[in-house]
Amino acid sequence: MEVIDTSKVEKVLEKYKDTRGALIPILQAAQVGYGYLPEPIIDFIAERLKISTNEIIGVATFYAQFHLKPRGQHIIKVCCGTACHVKNAKSLSVKVHEKLKINVNETSKDKLFTFEEVSCLGACGIAPVVVIDEDVHGELSPDKLGGILDKYKKPAV
Amino acid sequence: MDTKSIHSEKNKKNENTENKAQPVIAVCLGTGGIAAGGDKVFKKFEDEIKRLSMDAAIGKRVCKTAKTGCRGLCARDVLVDVSIPGTKPLTYEKVTVDMVPQIIEEHIVKNTPVEKWLAKEDYHKFYDSQQRHVLANSGIIDPENIDEYIARGGYVALKKVLETMTQQDVIQEIKKSGLRGRGGGGFPTGEKWASGARYSADEKFIVCNADEGDPGAFMDRSLMEGDPHAVMEGMIIGGYAIAATSGYIYVRAEYPLAVKRLHWAIKQAKEHGFMGKNILNSNYSLDIHIKEGAGAFVCGESTALQYSIEGKRGMPRTRPPQSVEAGLWDKPTVLNNVETFANVPIVINRGADWYSKIGTEKSKGTKIFSLTGRIKNPGLIEVPMGATIRQIVFDMGGGIPRKKKFKAVQIGGPSGGCLPESLLDSPIDYESLLGLGAMMGSGSFVVVDETTCMVDMARFFMNFCAGESCGKCPPCRIGTTLMLDILTRITQGLGEESDLELLEQMSDEIKTMSLCGLGQSAPNPVKSTLRYFKDEYIAHIRDKTCPTATCVALHRYEVVSEKCTKCQACIRNCPVKAISGSTKEVAFINKEKCIKCNLCYEKCNFMAIK
């Protein structure tokens, strides 16, 4: 098995050691540290919290936020809430697929992009919305989105 | 800190904000504002002011920039208020960084507003037809500064409660006000608190449900971002009424800004003695913790939410026992929605008698709706219960853009229903909506025009519910998936006449047999569209056409010559040059070249392509 540095998750476990029901915040913090939830880390958390790996996998697969596979450098989230749906968010998903040649929940070969369709982001006033990393882009058309994606395509120096 | 010092501080603050010499520039920094570049505009104002203050001629005038939360009218962002002492505050809409120097130069330095950029008349109409009580502070105060909340009467209700009212007094007052849960069900808040107070245990919890999962709803997010202390104050009052020992706010992970502002608000409230041990020197102590959700719609259901706080899979359980008896960690728990808590300080401050005069006989107070979809002024609105759909869509929303025709409004998200034009004059309150086959839900209000296919809309919601079903009970897990299959088939032109009856039957079965509210209400969008838009289903099944040409599999890509205005928008946008025509000749689509990309349909303003 690959060796993974557990120091990041050690700190997290220390922080939450007296908190009740801390599994979800622990997984969230671990995911921030590693970008996803690697298997050895899940085993490690299970051992420390004295619960079964099964239970953690159960929780991690229940919630949309957790990822068991590595993800790309940029995360593209196309909002699929009602307001965005009515304003043709589907055409934005089609655009992402055309431009980056990846399907929903896939990561591009160069590990630059991960493409996700997510439930309502609550920015309905500016629908349709796409969030790339932390930046909210509103009132989009497929053409506008294409231009925005081009900017991210340049590899970060 | 004792109460006296809070008040002296409050007065000090009042003097501060009323400092006559100080023009204030307030920039909207809600999620909508930031997405439109609000933080850049804010920074530009700060930079410009710094730069100009070096200039002796302008330096005399100290100018203050302020951040505010969501204004509600996100389509006009970035919104900027400029108030020059002694004159009426004016609002600029759609402000960009480039406009900043001119606004400062002309409005602030020379005191002549830049007329051409000021908000137009319909901006004022949007606000004037509302009754903003719960939203009174949103977009006015800086949500990251507790002093501004205090200056506008914040935490006065908490003080009144702790100093002059018993637990029972509080419960009675809330009961009398007629306040009902704003999260969807509409359960009377006072009743809930009364049953919560009845159980005694070593630990009791007050929980705020901020897992606003309904697609199309963002009023809770805006409240938490724009006025976090109001939610907190309501929660502390609720905690006192039921004798809670600690509190939790369960927020969706998708709302990072709200989480940040709540953390900030908790820290400030503690510093001011409004939270923590012996609140305002009383015997009551309460700490509030924030728990971030991890992305599961079903966690808006109260028992699922409690399991999620405990760190488990958020799957609902059977009731009884009710949460008030055995909820979080099997202790008595009272759970209310964000908007419900934000109503509480208003009830306490202004009294149940005043509050119960707003609204209808059974639905009291105001309700916030997030008005979105095909509407001119999408945004956040607050209206008295009993307002009609027409008032909301046409008076505040400004009607449908691009000369399209109103078709329906979807109220209540995946648990709600679609109401047609004939019901425009129906009042909006809990009972009326239920009677019409919709539901208050959390208050999403999505307007659709004649280009939206109602079968596809039903399919959209069923897809959502099937995806979000937790899988615990088979009627919901299997039923929603089977219904989705049928709806998908219909939108692909493969529907059969017997499908309609089957959909009706399955709707009733899922409704009666599902364990929790998600399953029980999942068929509502299908039932309401079958009730009001059956002809669209029949067109898909019998004629194999989609009347709105939304369902791509059924598109024929033909030009309706009577509707074509020869504007050539379709010709310009066709990527494969499959459309011919001119200013004298209606457009014609060459089917051999057409790749069915749907762009011509989207670009046509006259519904001339089917």
Tab-separated table of C-alpha atoms in Angstrom, chain B residues 71-382:
chain	number	residue	atom	x	y	z
B	71	ARG	CA	-30.266	43.398	-0.805
B	72	GLY	CA	-32.492	40.911	-2.487
B	73	LEU	CA	-32.334	42.273	-5.995
B	74	CYS	CA	-29.312	40.297	-7.145
B	75	ALA	CA	-30.006	40.840	-10.843
B	76	ARG	CA	-29.026	44.500	-10.437
B	77	ASP	CA	-25.815	43.847	-8.557
B	78	VAL	CA	-23.481	45.415	-7.723
B	79	LEU	CA	-25.808	47.734	-5.785
B	80	VAL	CA	-24.229	50.695	-4.064
B	81	ASP	CA	-25.952	53.130	-1.702
B	82	VAL	CA	-24.463	56.562	-1.352
B	83	SER	CA	-25.756	58.652	1.503
B	84	ILE	CA	-24.613	62.214	1.843
B	85	PRO	CA	-25.649	63.674	5.191
B	86	GLY	CA	-28.657	65.925	4.851
B	87	THR	CA	-29.865	64.371	1.602
B	88	LYS	CA	-31.815	61.221	0.764
B	89	PRO	CA	-29.631	58.130	0.234
B	90	LEU	CA	-29.442	57.162	-3.428
B	91	THR	CA	-28.851	53.763	-4.961
B	92	TYR	CA	-26.702	52.961	-7.955
B	93	GLU	CA	-27.289	49.698	-9.806
B	94	LYS	CA	-24.985	47.470	-11.833
B	95	VAL	CA	-21.925	49.346	-10.585
B	96	THR	CA	-18.594	48.311	-12.036
B	97	VAL	CA	-15.069	49.243	-11.003
B	98	ASP	CA	-14.820	51.739	-13.876
B	99	MET	CA	-17.792	53.700	-12.587
B	100	VAL	CA	-16.290	54.255	-9.124
B	101	PRO	CA	-14.099	57.328	-9.789
B	102	GLN	CA	-16.939	59.226	-11.443
B	103	ILE	CA	-19.371	58.432	-8.609
B	104	ILE	CA	-16.869	59.722	-6.073
B	105	GLU	CA	-15.912	62.747	-8.121
B	106	GLU	CA	-19.435	63.913	-8.911
B	107	HIS	CA	-21.630	62.586	-6.108
B	108	ILE	CA	-19.379	62.701	-3.080
B	109	VAL	CA	-17.116	65.580	-3.885
B	110	LYS	CA	-19.509	67.821	-5.828
B	111	ASN	CA	-22.766	66.436	-4.431
B	112	THR	CA	-24.352	65.976	-7.850
B	113	PRO	CA	-25.483	62.359	-8.259
B	114	VAL	CA	-24.638	60.577	-11.506
B	115	GLU	CA	-28.228	60.375	-12.731
B	116	LYS	CA	-27.695	57.906	-15.564
B	117	TRP	CA	-26.459	55.153	-13.239
B	118	LEU	CA	-29.062	55.541	-10.505
B	119	ALA	CA	-31.496	52.678	-9.953
B	120	LYS	CA	-34.516	52.969	-12.205
B	121	GLU	CA	-38.113	53.282	-11.142
B	122	ASP	CA	-38.808	49.540	-11.123
B	123	TYR	CA	-36.046	49.103	-8.538
B	124	HIS	CA	-38.060	51.233	-6.144
B	125	LYS	CA	-41.291	49.497	-7.081
B	126	PHE	CA	-39.619	46.192	-6.203
B	127	TYR	CA	-39.015	47.416	-2.653
B	128	ASP	CA	-42.015	49.657	-2.143
B	129	SER	CA	-44.566	46.890	-2.653
B	130	GLN	CA	-42.937	44.703	-0.027
B	131	GLN	CA	-43.290	44.640	3.775
B	132	ARG	CA	-39.784	44.070	5.001
B	133	HIS	CA	-39.749	43.163	8.702
B	134	VAL	CA	-37.544	40.083	8.817
B	135	LEU	CA	-35.399	41.499	6.032
B	136	ALA	CA	-35.381	44.983	7.577
B	137	ASN	CA	-31.673	44.832	8.344
B	138	SER	CA	-30.484	42.787	5.384
B	139	GLY	CA	-28.633	44.958	2.963
B	140	ILE	CA	-28.633	47.871	5.398
B	141	ILE	CA	-26.268	46.836	8.165
B	142	ASP	CA	-22.780	45.426	7.994
B	143	PRO	CA	-23.429	41.790	8.971
B	144	GLU	CA	-19.907	41.408	10.304
B	145	ASN	CA	-20.350	44.175	12.838
B	146	ILE	CA	-22.519	43.468	15.887
B	147	ASP	CA	-22.632	47.174	16.791
B	148	GLU	CA	-24.690	47.926	13.722
B	149	TYR	CA	-27.202	45.251	14.695
B	150	ILE	CA	-27.357	46.635	18.230
B	151	ALA	CA	-27.771	50.174	16.881
B	152	ARG	CA	-30.899	49.055	15.052
B	153	GLY	CA	-32.504	47.566	18.146
B	154	GLY	CA	-30.730	44.260	18.137
B	155	TYR	CA	-30.680	42.069	21.265
B	156	VAL	CA	-33.300	44.301	22.899
B	157	ALA	CA	-35.783	41.436	22.633
B	158	LEU	CA	-33.355	39.070	24.344
B	159	LYS	CA	-32.857	41.542	27.156
B	160	LYS	CA	-36.600	41.980	27.549
B	161	VAL	CA	-37.081	38.202	27.666
B	162	LEU	CA	-34.337	37.561	30.211
B	163	GLU	CA	-35.262	40.448	32.469
B	164	THR	CA	-39.022	40.514	32.385
B	165	MET	CA	-40.442	37.274	31.042
B	166	THR	CA	-40.689	33.705	32.325
B	167	GLN	CA	-40.280	30.729	30.027
B	168	GLN	CA	-44.041	30.329	29.918
B	169	ASP	CA	-44.514	34.014	29.075
B	170	VAL	CA	-42.294	33.614	26.045
B	171	ILE	CA	-44.095	30.495	24.874
B	172	GLN	CA	-47.485	32.149	25.375
B	173	GLU	CA	-46.401	35.219	23.420
B	174	ILE	CA	-45.173	33.120	20.493
B	175	LYS	CA	-48.351	31.026	20.601
B	176	LYS	CA	-50.467	34.163	20.584
B	177	SER	CA	-48.575	35.632	17.646
B	178	GLY	CA	-49.616	32.694	15.464
B	179	LEU	CA	-46.065	32.237	14.160
B	180	ARG	CA	-45.732	29.000	12.196
B	181	GLY	CA	-42.654	27.149	10.994
B	182	ARG	CA	-41.195	28.728	7.904
B	183	GLY	CA	-39.331	25.610	6.820
B	184	GLY	CA	-42.249	24.081	4.994
B	185	GLY	CA	-44.628	22.211	7.273
B	186	GLY	CA	-46.048	25.269	8.957
B	187	PHE	CA	-46.265	23.714	12.442
B	188	PRO	CA	-47.144	26.337	15.074
B	189	THR	CA	-43.865	27.408	16.684
B	190	GLY	CA	-45.415	28.136	20.073
B	191	GLU	CA	-46.892	24.625	20.262
B	192	LYS	CA	-43.549	23.098	19.422
B	193	TRP	CA	-41.793	25.115	22.103
B	194	ALA	CA	-44.488	24.244	24.640
B	195	SER	CA	-44.010	20.524	24.075
B	196	GLY	CA	-40.236	20.973	24.128
B	197	ALA	CA	-40.463	22.728	27.476
B	198	ARG	CA	-42.535	19.909	28.929
B	199	TYR	CA	-39.714	17.357	28.886
B	200	SER	CA	-36.934	17.643	31.394
B	201	ALA	CA	-33.505	16.073	31.004
B	202	ASP	CA	-29.891	16.732	31.929
B	203	GLU	CA	-29.340	18.051	28.413
B	204	LYS	CA	-31.720	19.739	25.982
B	205	PHE	CA	-31.022	21.144	22.578
B	206	ILE	CA	-32.242	23.955	20.398
B	207	VAL	CA	-31.371	23.383	16.763
B	208	CYS	CA	-31.533	25.748	13.827
B	209	ASN	CA	-32.228	24.042	10.523
B	210	ALA	CA	-30.168	25.969	7.988
B	211	ASP	CA	-29.910	23.096	5.546
B	212	GLU	CA	-31.706	25.023	2.857
B	213	GLY	CA	-31.778	22.326	0.236
B	214	ASP	CA	-34.792	23.245	-1.897
B	215	PRO	CA	-33.417	24.079	-5.304
B	216	GLY	CA	-34.471	27.622	-6.047
B	217	ALA	CA	-34.543	28.789	-2.429
B	218	PHE	CA	-31.982	31.151	-0.966
B	219	MET	CA	-33.797	33.186	1.665
B	220	ASP	CA	-32.113	31.416	4.573
B	221	ARG	CA	-28.699	31.942	3.035
B	222	SER	CA	-29.417	35.641	2.553
B	223	LEU	CA	-30.657	36.010	6.120
B	224	MET	CA	-27.584	34.328	7.569
B	225	GLU	CA	-25.329	36.391	5.346
B	226	GLY	CA	-27.199	39.654	5.781
B	227	ASP	CA	-28.419	39.570	9.374
B	228	PRO	CA	-26.842	36.643	11.256
B	229	HIS	CA	-27.469	38.108	14.708
B	230	ALA	CA	-31.244	38.161	14.206
B	231	VAL	CA	-31.217	34.403	13.680
B	232	MET	CA	-29.005	33.944	16.690
B	233	GLU	CA	-31.127	36.191	18.904
B	234	GLY	CA	-34.236	34.221	17.995
B	235	MET	CA	-32.418	31.019	18.776
B	236	ILE	CA	-31.248	32.177	22.206
B	237	ILE	CA	-34.789	33.289	23.061
B	238	GLY	CA	-36.066	29.884	21.930
B	239	GLY	CA	-33.367	28.192	23.982
B	240	TYR	CA	-34.443	30.123	27.052
B	241	ALA	CA	-38.102	29.229	26.493
B	242	ILE	CA	-37.440	25.497	26.393
B	243	ALA	CA	-34.476	25.596	28.820
B	244	ALA	CA	-32.004	24.289	26.258
B	245	THR	CA	-28.485	23.588	27.472
B	246	SER	CA	-26.838	24.036	24.098
B	247	GLY	CA	-27.644	24.934	20.535
B	248	TYR	CA	-26.620	23.850	17.068
B	249	ILE	CA	-26.938	25.554	13.727
B	250	TYR	CA	-26.822	22.997	10.932
B	251	VAL	CA	-25.736	24.834	7.772
B	252	ARG	CA	-25.331	23.513	4.264
B	253	ALA	CA	-21.739	23.131	3.201
B	254	GLU	CA	-22.640	24.927	-0.021
B	255	TYR	CA	-22.938	28.221	1.869
B	256	PRO	CA	-19.361	29.119	2.846
B	257	LEU	CA	-20.051	32.831	3.293
B	258	ALA	CA	-22.976	32.161	5.628
B	259	VAL	CA	-20.801	29.813	7.711
B	260	LYS	CA	-18.094	32.435	7.954
B	261	ARG	CA	-20.504	35.165	9.044
B	262	LEU	CA	-22.201	32.933	11.610
B	263	HIS	CA	-18.848	32.029	13.183
B	264	TRP	CA	-18.040	35.700	13.323
B	265	ALA	CA	-21.432	36.535	14.814
B	266	ILE	CA	-21.068	33.885	17.541
B	267	LYS	CA	-17.684	35.247	18.516
B	268	GLN	CA	-19.008	38.805	18.754
B	269	ALA	CA	-22.171	37.781	20.612
B	270	LYS	CA	-20.013	36.006	23.202
B	271	GLU	CA	-17.786	39.032	23.638
B	272	HIS	CA	-20.839	41.173	24.258
B	273	GLY	CA	-22.326	38.755	26.763
B	274	PHE	CA	-25.324	37.763	24.633
B	275	MET	CA	-24.194	34.167	24.533
B	276	GLY	CA	-22.233	31.835	26.754
B	277	LYS	CA	-22.382	31.684	30.538
B	278	ASN	CA	-24.978	33.757	32.398
B	279	ILE	CA	-26.284	35.687	29.431
B	280	LEU	CA	-26.701	39.378	30.337
B	281	ASN	CA	-26.090	38.452	33.983
B	282	SER	CA	-29.135	36.193	34.108
B	283	ASN	CA	-29.138	32.588	35.259
B	284	TYR	CA	-29.488	31.356	31.724
B	285	SER	CA	-26.471	30.023	29.810
B	286	LEU	CA	-26.325	28.833	26.225
B	287	ASP	CA	-23.580	28.071	23.752
B	288	ILE	CA	-24.302	27.737	20.067
B	289	HIS	CA	-22.204	25.512	17.796
B	290	ILE	CA	-22.108	25.414	14.039
B	291	LYS	CA	-22.261	22.087	12.228
B	292	GLU	CA	-21.624	22.086	8.526
B	293	GLY	CA	-23.609	19.671	6.417
B	294	ALA	CA	-21.873	17.610	3.815
B	295	GLY	CA	-24.291	17.732	0.924
B	296	ALA	CA	-27.476	15.718	1.384
B	297	PHE	CA	-30.931	17.157	0.724
B	298	VAL	CA	-32.619	14.668	3.057
B	299	CYS	CA	-30.764	16.217	6.019
B	300	GLY	CA	-33.341	19.007	5.950
B	301	GLU	CA	-35.670	16.406	7.506
B	302	SER	CA	-35.450	16.861	11.256
B	303	THR	CA	-34.493	13.346	12.368
B	304	ALA	CA	-32.012	12.960	9.501
B	305	LEU	CA	-30.499	16.303	10.435
B	306	GLN	CA	-30.002	15.155	13.998
B	307	TYR	CA	-28.239	11.973	12.888
B	308	SER	CA	-26.016	14.079	10.671
B	309	ILE	CA	-25.048	16.293	13.624
B	310	GLU	CA	-24.186	13.098	15.494
B	311	GLY	CA	-21.803	12.242	12.668
B	312	LYS	CA	-23.868	9.489	11.116
B	313	ARG	CA	-25.564	8.896	7.774
B	314	GLY	CA	-28.468	11.319	7.597
B	315	MET	CA	-31.344	8.876	7.282
B	316	PRO	CA	-34.747	9.709	8.741
B	317	ARG	CA	-36.286	7.439	11.348
B	318	THR	CA	-39.847	6.571	12.208
B	319	ARG	CA	-41.704	8.761	14.658
B	320	PRO	CA	-42.690	8.666	17.538
B	321	PRO	CA	-40.744	9.436	19.566
B	322	GLN	CA	-40.872	13.002	18.356
B	323	SER	CA	-37.712	15.110	18.510
B	324	VAL	CA	-39.132	17.155	21.385
B	325	GLU	CA	-39.052	13.954	23.428
B	326	ALA	CA	-35.940	12.210	22.110
B	327	GLY	CA	-34.037	14.009	19.389
B	328	LEU	CA	-30.360	14.816	19.175
B	329	TRP	CA	-28.391	12.212	21.174
B	330	ASP	CA	-31.802	11.017	22.356
B	331	LYS	CA	-32.329	14.182	24.353
B	332	PRO	CA	-35.304	16.554	24.033
B	333	THR	CA	-34.676	18.759	21.006
B	334	VAL	CA	-36.547	21.638	19.434
B	335	LEU	CA	-35.754	22.326	15.833
B	336	ASN	CA	-36.781	25.410	13.871
B	337	ASN	CA	-35.900	26.941	10.562
B	338	VAL	CA	-33.673	30.026	10.073
B	339	GLU	CA	-36.517	32.303	9.033
B	340	THR	CA	-38.686	31.161	11.949
B	341	PHE	CA	-35.983	32.156	14.423
B	342	ALA	CA	-35.476	35.492	12.667
B	343	ASN	CA	-39.188	36.224	13.260
B	344	VAL	CA	-38.921	35.666	17.011
B	345	PRO	CA	-37.215	38.956	18.042
B	346	ILE	CA	-39.831	40.843	16.011
B	347	VAL	CA	-42.685	39.121	17.856
B	348	ILE	CA	-41.093	39.871	21.223
B	349	ASN	CA	-40.228	43.475	20.396
B	350	ARG	CA	-43.486	44.507	18.818
B	351	GLY	CA	-45.808	42.140	20.634
B	352	ALA	CA	-47.989	39.252	19.541
B	353	ASP	CA	-50.984	41.540	19.001
B	354	TRP	CA	-49.153	43.660	16.474
B	355	TYR	CA	-47.656	40.608	14.768
B	356	SER	CA	-50.897	38.708	14.454
B	357	LYS	CA	-52.503	41.610	12.599
B	358	ILE	CA	-50.242	40.865	9.609
B	359	GLY	CA	-51.294	38.058	7.315
B	360	THR	CA	-54.413	35.926	7.069
B	361	GLU	CA	-56.580	34.221	9.654
B	362	LYS	CA	-54.470	31.097	9.933
B	363	SER	CA	-51.146	32.233	8.503
B	364	LYS	CA	-49.669	35.139	10.404
B	365	GLY	CA	-46.802	37.445	9.660
B	366	THR	CA	-44.767	37.793	6.525
B	367	LYS	CA	-43.012	35.254	4.348
B	368	ILE	CA	-39.817	35.637	2.403
B	369	PHE	CA	-39.773	34.170	-1.083
B	370	SER	CA	-36.898	33.761	-3.452
B	371	LEU	CA	-38.323	34.916	-6.705
B	372	THR	CA	-36.389	33.404	-9.584
B	373	GLY	CA	-36.653	31.864	-13.015
B	374	ARG	CA	-38.066	33.678	-16.030
B	375	ILE	CA	-38.728	36.979	-14.296
B	376	LYS	CA	-37.493	40.526	-14.834
B	377	ASN	CA	-36.448	41.231	-11.247
B	378	PRO	CA	-35.314	38.006	-9.654
B	379	GLY	CA	-34.562	38.458	-5.990
B	380	LEU	CA	-35.565	38.134	-2.416
B	381	ILE	CA	-38.945	39.504	-1.414
B	382	GLU	CA	-40.892	39.671	1.804
